[in-house]
PDB file of C-alpha atoms in Angstrom:
ATOM      1  CA  MET A  99       0.000   0.000   0.000  1.00  0.00           C
ATOM      2  CA  ALA A 100       1.305   3.442  -0.932  1.00  0.00           C
ATOM      3  CA  LYS A 101       1.630   6.270   1.551  1.00  0.00           C
ATOM      4  CA  LYS A 102      -1.758   7.906   1.995  1.00  0.00           C
ATOM      5  CA  CYS A 103      -0.289  11.401   1.831  1.00  0.00           C
ATOM      6  CA  MET A 104       1.143  10.698  -1.645  1.00  0.00           C
ATOM      7  CA  VAL A 105      -2.200   9.385  -2.888  1.00  0.00           C
ATOM      8  CA  LYS A 106      -3.936  12.496  -1.514  1.00  0.00           C
ATOM      9  CA  LYS A 107      -1.337  14.738  -3.161  1.00  0.00           C
ATOM     10  CA  GLU A 108      -2.038  13.012  -6.485  1.00  0.00           C
ATOM     11  CA  GLU A 109      -5.784  13.548  -6.020  1.00  0.00           C
ATOM     12  CA  LYS A 110      -5.109  17.230  -5.344  1.00  0.00           C
ATOM     13  CA  ARG A 111      -3.109  17.462  -8.573  1.00  0.00           C
ATOM     14  CA  GLN A 112      -5.971  15.899 -10.531  1.00  0.00           C
ATOM     15  CA  LYS A 113      -8.433  18.374  -9.023  1.00  0.00           C
ATOM     16  CA  LEU A 114      -6.200  21.373  -9.806  1.00  0.00           C
ATOM     17  CA  THR A 115      -5.580  20.155 -13.353  1.00  0.00           C
ATOM     18  CA  LYS A 116      -9.306  19.905 -13.952  1.00  0.00           C
ATOM     19  CA  GLN A 117      -9.910  23.334 -12.412  1.00  0.00           C
ATOM     20  CA  TYR A 118      -7.285  25.192 -14.478  1.00  0.00           C
ATOM     21  CA  LYS A 119      -7.557  23.213 -17.733  1.00  0.00           C
ATOM     22  CA  ALA A 120      -9.535  25.837 -19.690  1.00  0.00           C
ATOM     23  CA  ARG A 121      -7.411  28.743 -18.465  1.00  0.00           C
ATOM     24  CA  ARG A 122      -4.167  26.935 -19.333  1.00  0.00           C
ATOM     25  CA  ALA A 123      -5.449  25.967 -22.793  1.00  0.00           C
ATOM     26  CA  LYS A 124      -6.429  29.572 -23.534  1.00  0.00           C
ATOM     27  CA  LEU A 125      -3.056  30.949 -22.451  1.00  0.00           C
ATOM     28  CA  LYS A 126      -1.154  28.228 -24.265  1.00  0.00           C
ATOM     29  CA  SER A 127      -3.000  28.884 -27.545  1.00  0.00           C
ATOM     30  CA  ILE A 128      -1.979  32.576 -27.323  1.00  0.00           C
ATOM     31  CA  LEU A 129       1.572  31.558 -26.484  1.00  0.00           C
ATOM     32  CA  MET A 130       1.869  29.145 -29.413  1.00  0.00           C
ATOM     33  CA  ASP A 131       0.398  31.583 -31.939  1.00  0.00           C
ATOM     34  CA  LYS A 132       3.359  33.001 -33.856  1.00  0.00           C
ATOM     35  CA  GLU A 133       1.282  35.958 -35.085  1.00  0.00           C
ATOM     36  CA  THR A 134       0.941  37.342 -31.542  1.00  0.00           C
ATOM     37  CA  PRO A 135       3.364  40.193 -30.748  1.00  0.00           C
ATOM     38  CA  MET A 136       6.350  39.273 -28.621  1.00  0.00           C
ATOM     39  CA  GLU A 137       5.431  41.649 -25.763  1.00  0.00           C
ATOM     40  CA  GLU A 138       1.986  40.091 -25.412  1.00  0.00           C
ATOM     41  CA  ARG A 139       3.489  36.599 -25.443  1.00  0.00           C
ATOM     42  CA  PHE A 140       5.842  37.572 -22.610  1.00  0.00           C
ATOM     43  CA  GLU A 141       2.860  38.810 -20.588  1.00  0.00           C
ATOM     44  CA  VAL A 142       1.040  35.543 -21.224  1.00  0.00           C
ATOM     45  CA  MET A 143       4.158  33.625 -20.181  1.00  0.00           C
ATOM     46  CA  ALA A 144       4.191  35.553 -16.896  1.00  0.00           C
ATOM     47  CA  GLN A 145       0.497  34.742 -16.362  1.00  0.00           C
ATOM     48  CA  MET A 146       1.196  31.035 -16.963  1.00  0.00           C
ATOM     49  CA  ALA A 147       4.023  31.171 -14.422  1.00  0.00           C
ATOM     50  CA  LYS A 148       1.621  32.559 -11.806  1.00  0.00           C
ATOM     51  CA  LEU A 149      -0.664  29.522 -12.097  1.00  0.00           C
ATOM     52  CA  PRO A 150      -0.099  26.740  -9.551  1.00  0.00           C
ATOM     53  CA  ARG A 151       2.559  24.248 -10.613  1.00  0.00           C
ATOM     54  CA  ASN A 152       0.388  21.288  -9.736  1.00  0.00           C
ATOM     55  CA  SER A 153      -2.292  22.484 -12.138  1.00  0.00           C
ATOM     56  CA  SER A 154      -0.135  21.247 -15.019  1.00  0.00           C
ATOM     57  CA  ALA A 155      -1.180  17.837 -16.338  1.00  0.00           C
ATOM     58  CA  VAL A 156       2.464  16.854 -16.812  1.00  0.00           C
ATOM     59  CA  ARG A 157       2.989  16.690 -13.052  1.00  0.00           C
ATOM     60  CA  GLN A 158       0.455  13.888 -12.588  1.00  0.00           C
ATOM     61  CA  HIS A 159       1.677  10.342 -12.081  1.00  0.00           C
ATOM     62  CA  ASN A 160      -0.194   7.127 -12.856  1.00  0.00           C
ATOM     63  CA  ARG A 161      -1.124   5.183  -9.741  1.00  0.00           C
ATOM     64  CA  CYS A 162      -2.775   1.825  -9.158  1.00  0.00           C
ATOM     65  CA  GLU A 163      -6.500   2.213  -8.447  1.00  0.00           C
ATOM     66  CA  LEU A 164      -6.446  -0.451  -5.729  1.00  0.00           C
ATOM     67  CA  THR A 165      -3.171   0.084  -3.887  1.00  0.00           C
ATOM     68  CA  GLY A 166      -1.932   3.514  -4.982  1.00  0.00           C
ATOM     69  CA  ARG A 167       1.391   2.048  -6.147  1.00  0.00           C
ATOM     70  CA  PRO A 168       3.159   4.574  -8.430  1.00  0.00           C
ATOM     71  CA  ARG A 169       5.331   2.204 -10.460  1.00  0.00           C
ATOM     72  CA  ALA A 170       4.590  -0.504 -13.026  1.00  0.00           C
ATOM     73  CA  VAL A 171       1.018   0.670 -13.658  1.00  0.00           C
ATOM     74  CA  TYR A 172      -0.726  -0.580 -16.793  1.00  0.00           C
ATOM     75  CA  ARG A 173      -2.698   2.280 -18.332  1.00  0.00           C
ATOM     76  CA  LYS A 174      -5.329   0.047 -19.899  1.00  0.00           C
ATOM     77  CA  PHE A 175      -6.316  -1.510 -16.572  1.00  0.00           C
ATOM     78  CA  LYS A 176      -5.168   1.261 -14.192  1.00  0.00           C
ATOM     79  CA  LEU A 177      -3.638  -1.470 -12.046  1.00  0.00           C
ATOM     80  CA  CYS A 178      -0.097  -2.207 -10.943  1.00  0.00           C
ATOM     81  CA  ARG A 179       1.570  -5.387 -12.142  1.00  0.00           C
ATOM     82  CA  ILE A 180       1.085  -7.148  -8.808  1.00  0.00           C
ATOM     83  CA  LYS A 181      -2.670  -6.603  -8.582  1.00  0.00           C
ATOM     84  CA  LEU A 182      -3.074  -7.270 -12.299  1.00  0.00           C
ATOM     85  CA  ARG A 183      -1.437 -10.664 -11.866  1.00  0.00           C
ATOM     86  CA  GLU A 184      -3.546 -11.496  -8.792  1.00  0.00           C
ATOM     87  CA  LEU A 185      -6.813 -10.573 -10.503  1.00  0.00           C
ATOM     88  CA  ALA A 186      -5.861 -12.312 -13.761  1.00  0.00           C
ATOM     89  CA  SER A 187      -4.934 -15.496 -11.889  1.00  0.00           C
ATOM     90  CA  SER A 188      -8.271 -15.534 -10.113  1.00  0.00           C
ATOM     91  CA  GLY A 189     -10.097 -14.919 -13.415  1.00  0.00           C
ATOM     92  CA  GLN A 190     -11.596 -11.550 -12.469  1.00  0.00           C
ATOM     93  CA  ILE A 191     -10.362  -9.692 -15.552  1.00  0.00           C
ATOM     94  CA  PRO A 192     -12.565 -10.576 -18.551  1.00  0.00           C
ATOM     95  CA  GLY A 193     -10.697 -11.624 -21.665  1.00  0.00           C
ATOM     96  CA  MET A 194      -7.325 -12.032 -19.968  1.00  0.00           C
ATOM     97  CA  VAL A 195      -5.883 -15.500 -20.249  1.00  0.00           C
ATOM     98  CA  LYS A 196      -3.136 -16.701 -17.967  1.00  0.00           C
ATOM     99  CA  SER A 197      -0.282 -18.079 -20.031  1.00  0.00           C
ATOM    100  CA  SER A 198       2.763 -19.427 -18.170  1.00  0.00           C
ATOM    101  CA  TRP A 199       2.910 -16.885 -15.406  1.00  0.00           C
TER     102      TRP A 199
END
């Protein structure tokens, strides 16, 4: 089981990302537009820097839905390798066949 504080921190990041998604997209579109004057782009860059760091989607980390483990997480199942193997062995994942595990 992962540390509860780390799982909570990850949940906070997800919440902030969702909250600031529209604002970040708007600022980023202005920033990426090459037609925008350089002075305005610098202002937009400063506004982006003022946003919370954890509101960036890049700072999120995949975690296992059951245990909160941060490493070896399969995106398709949102499970770590350990829990995936346990559930597959017991036949709880539809369509997954155990082959020489």
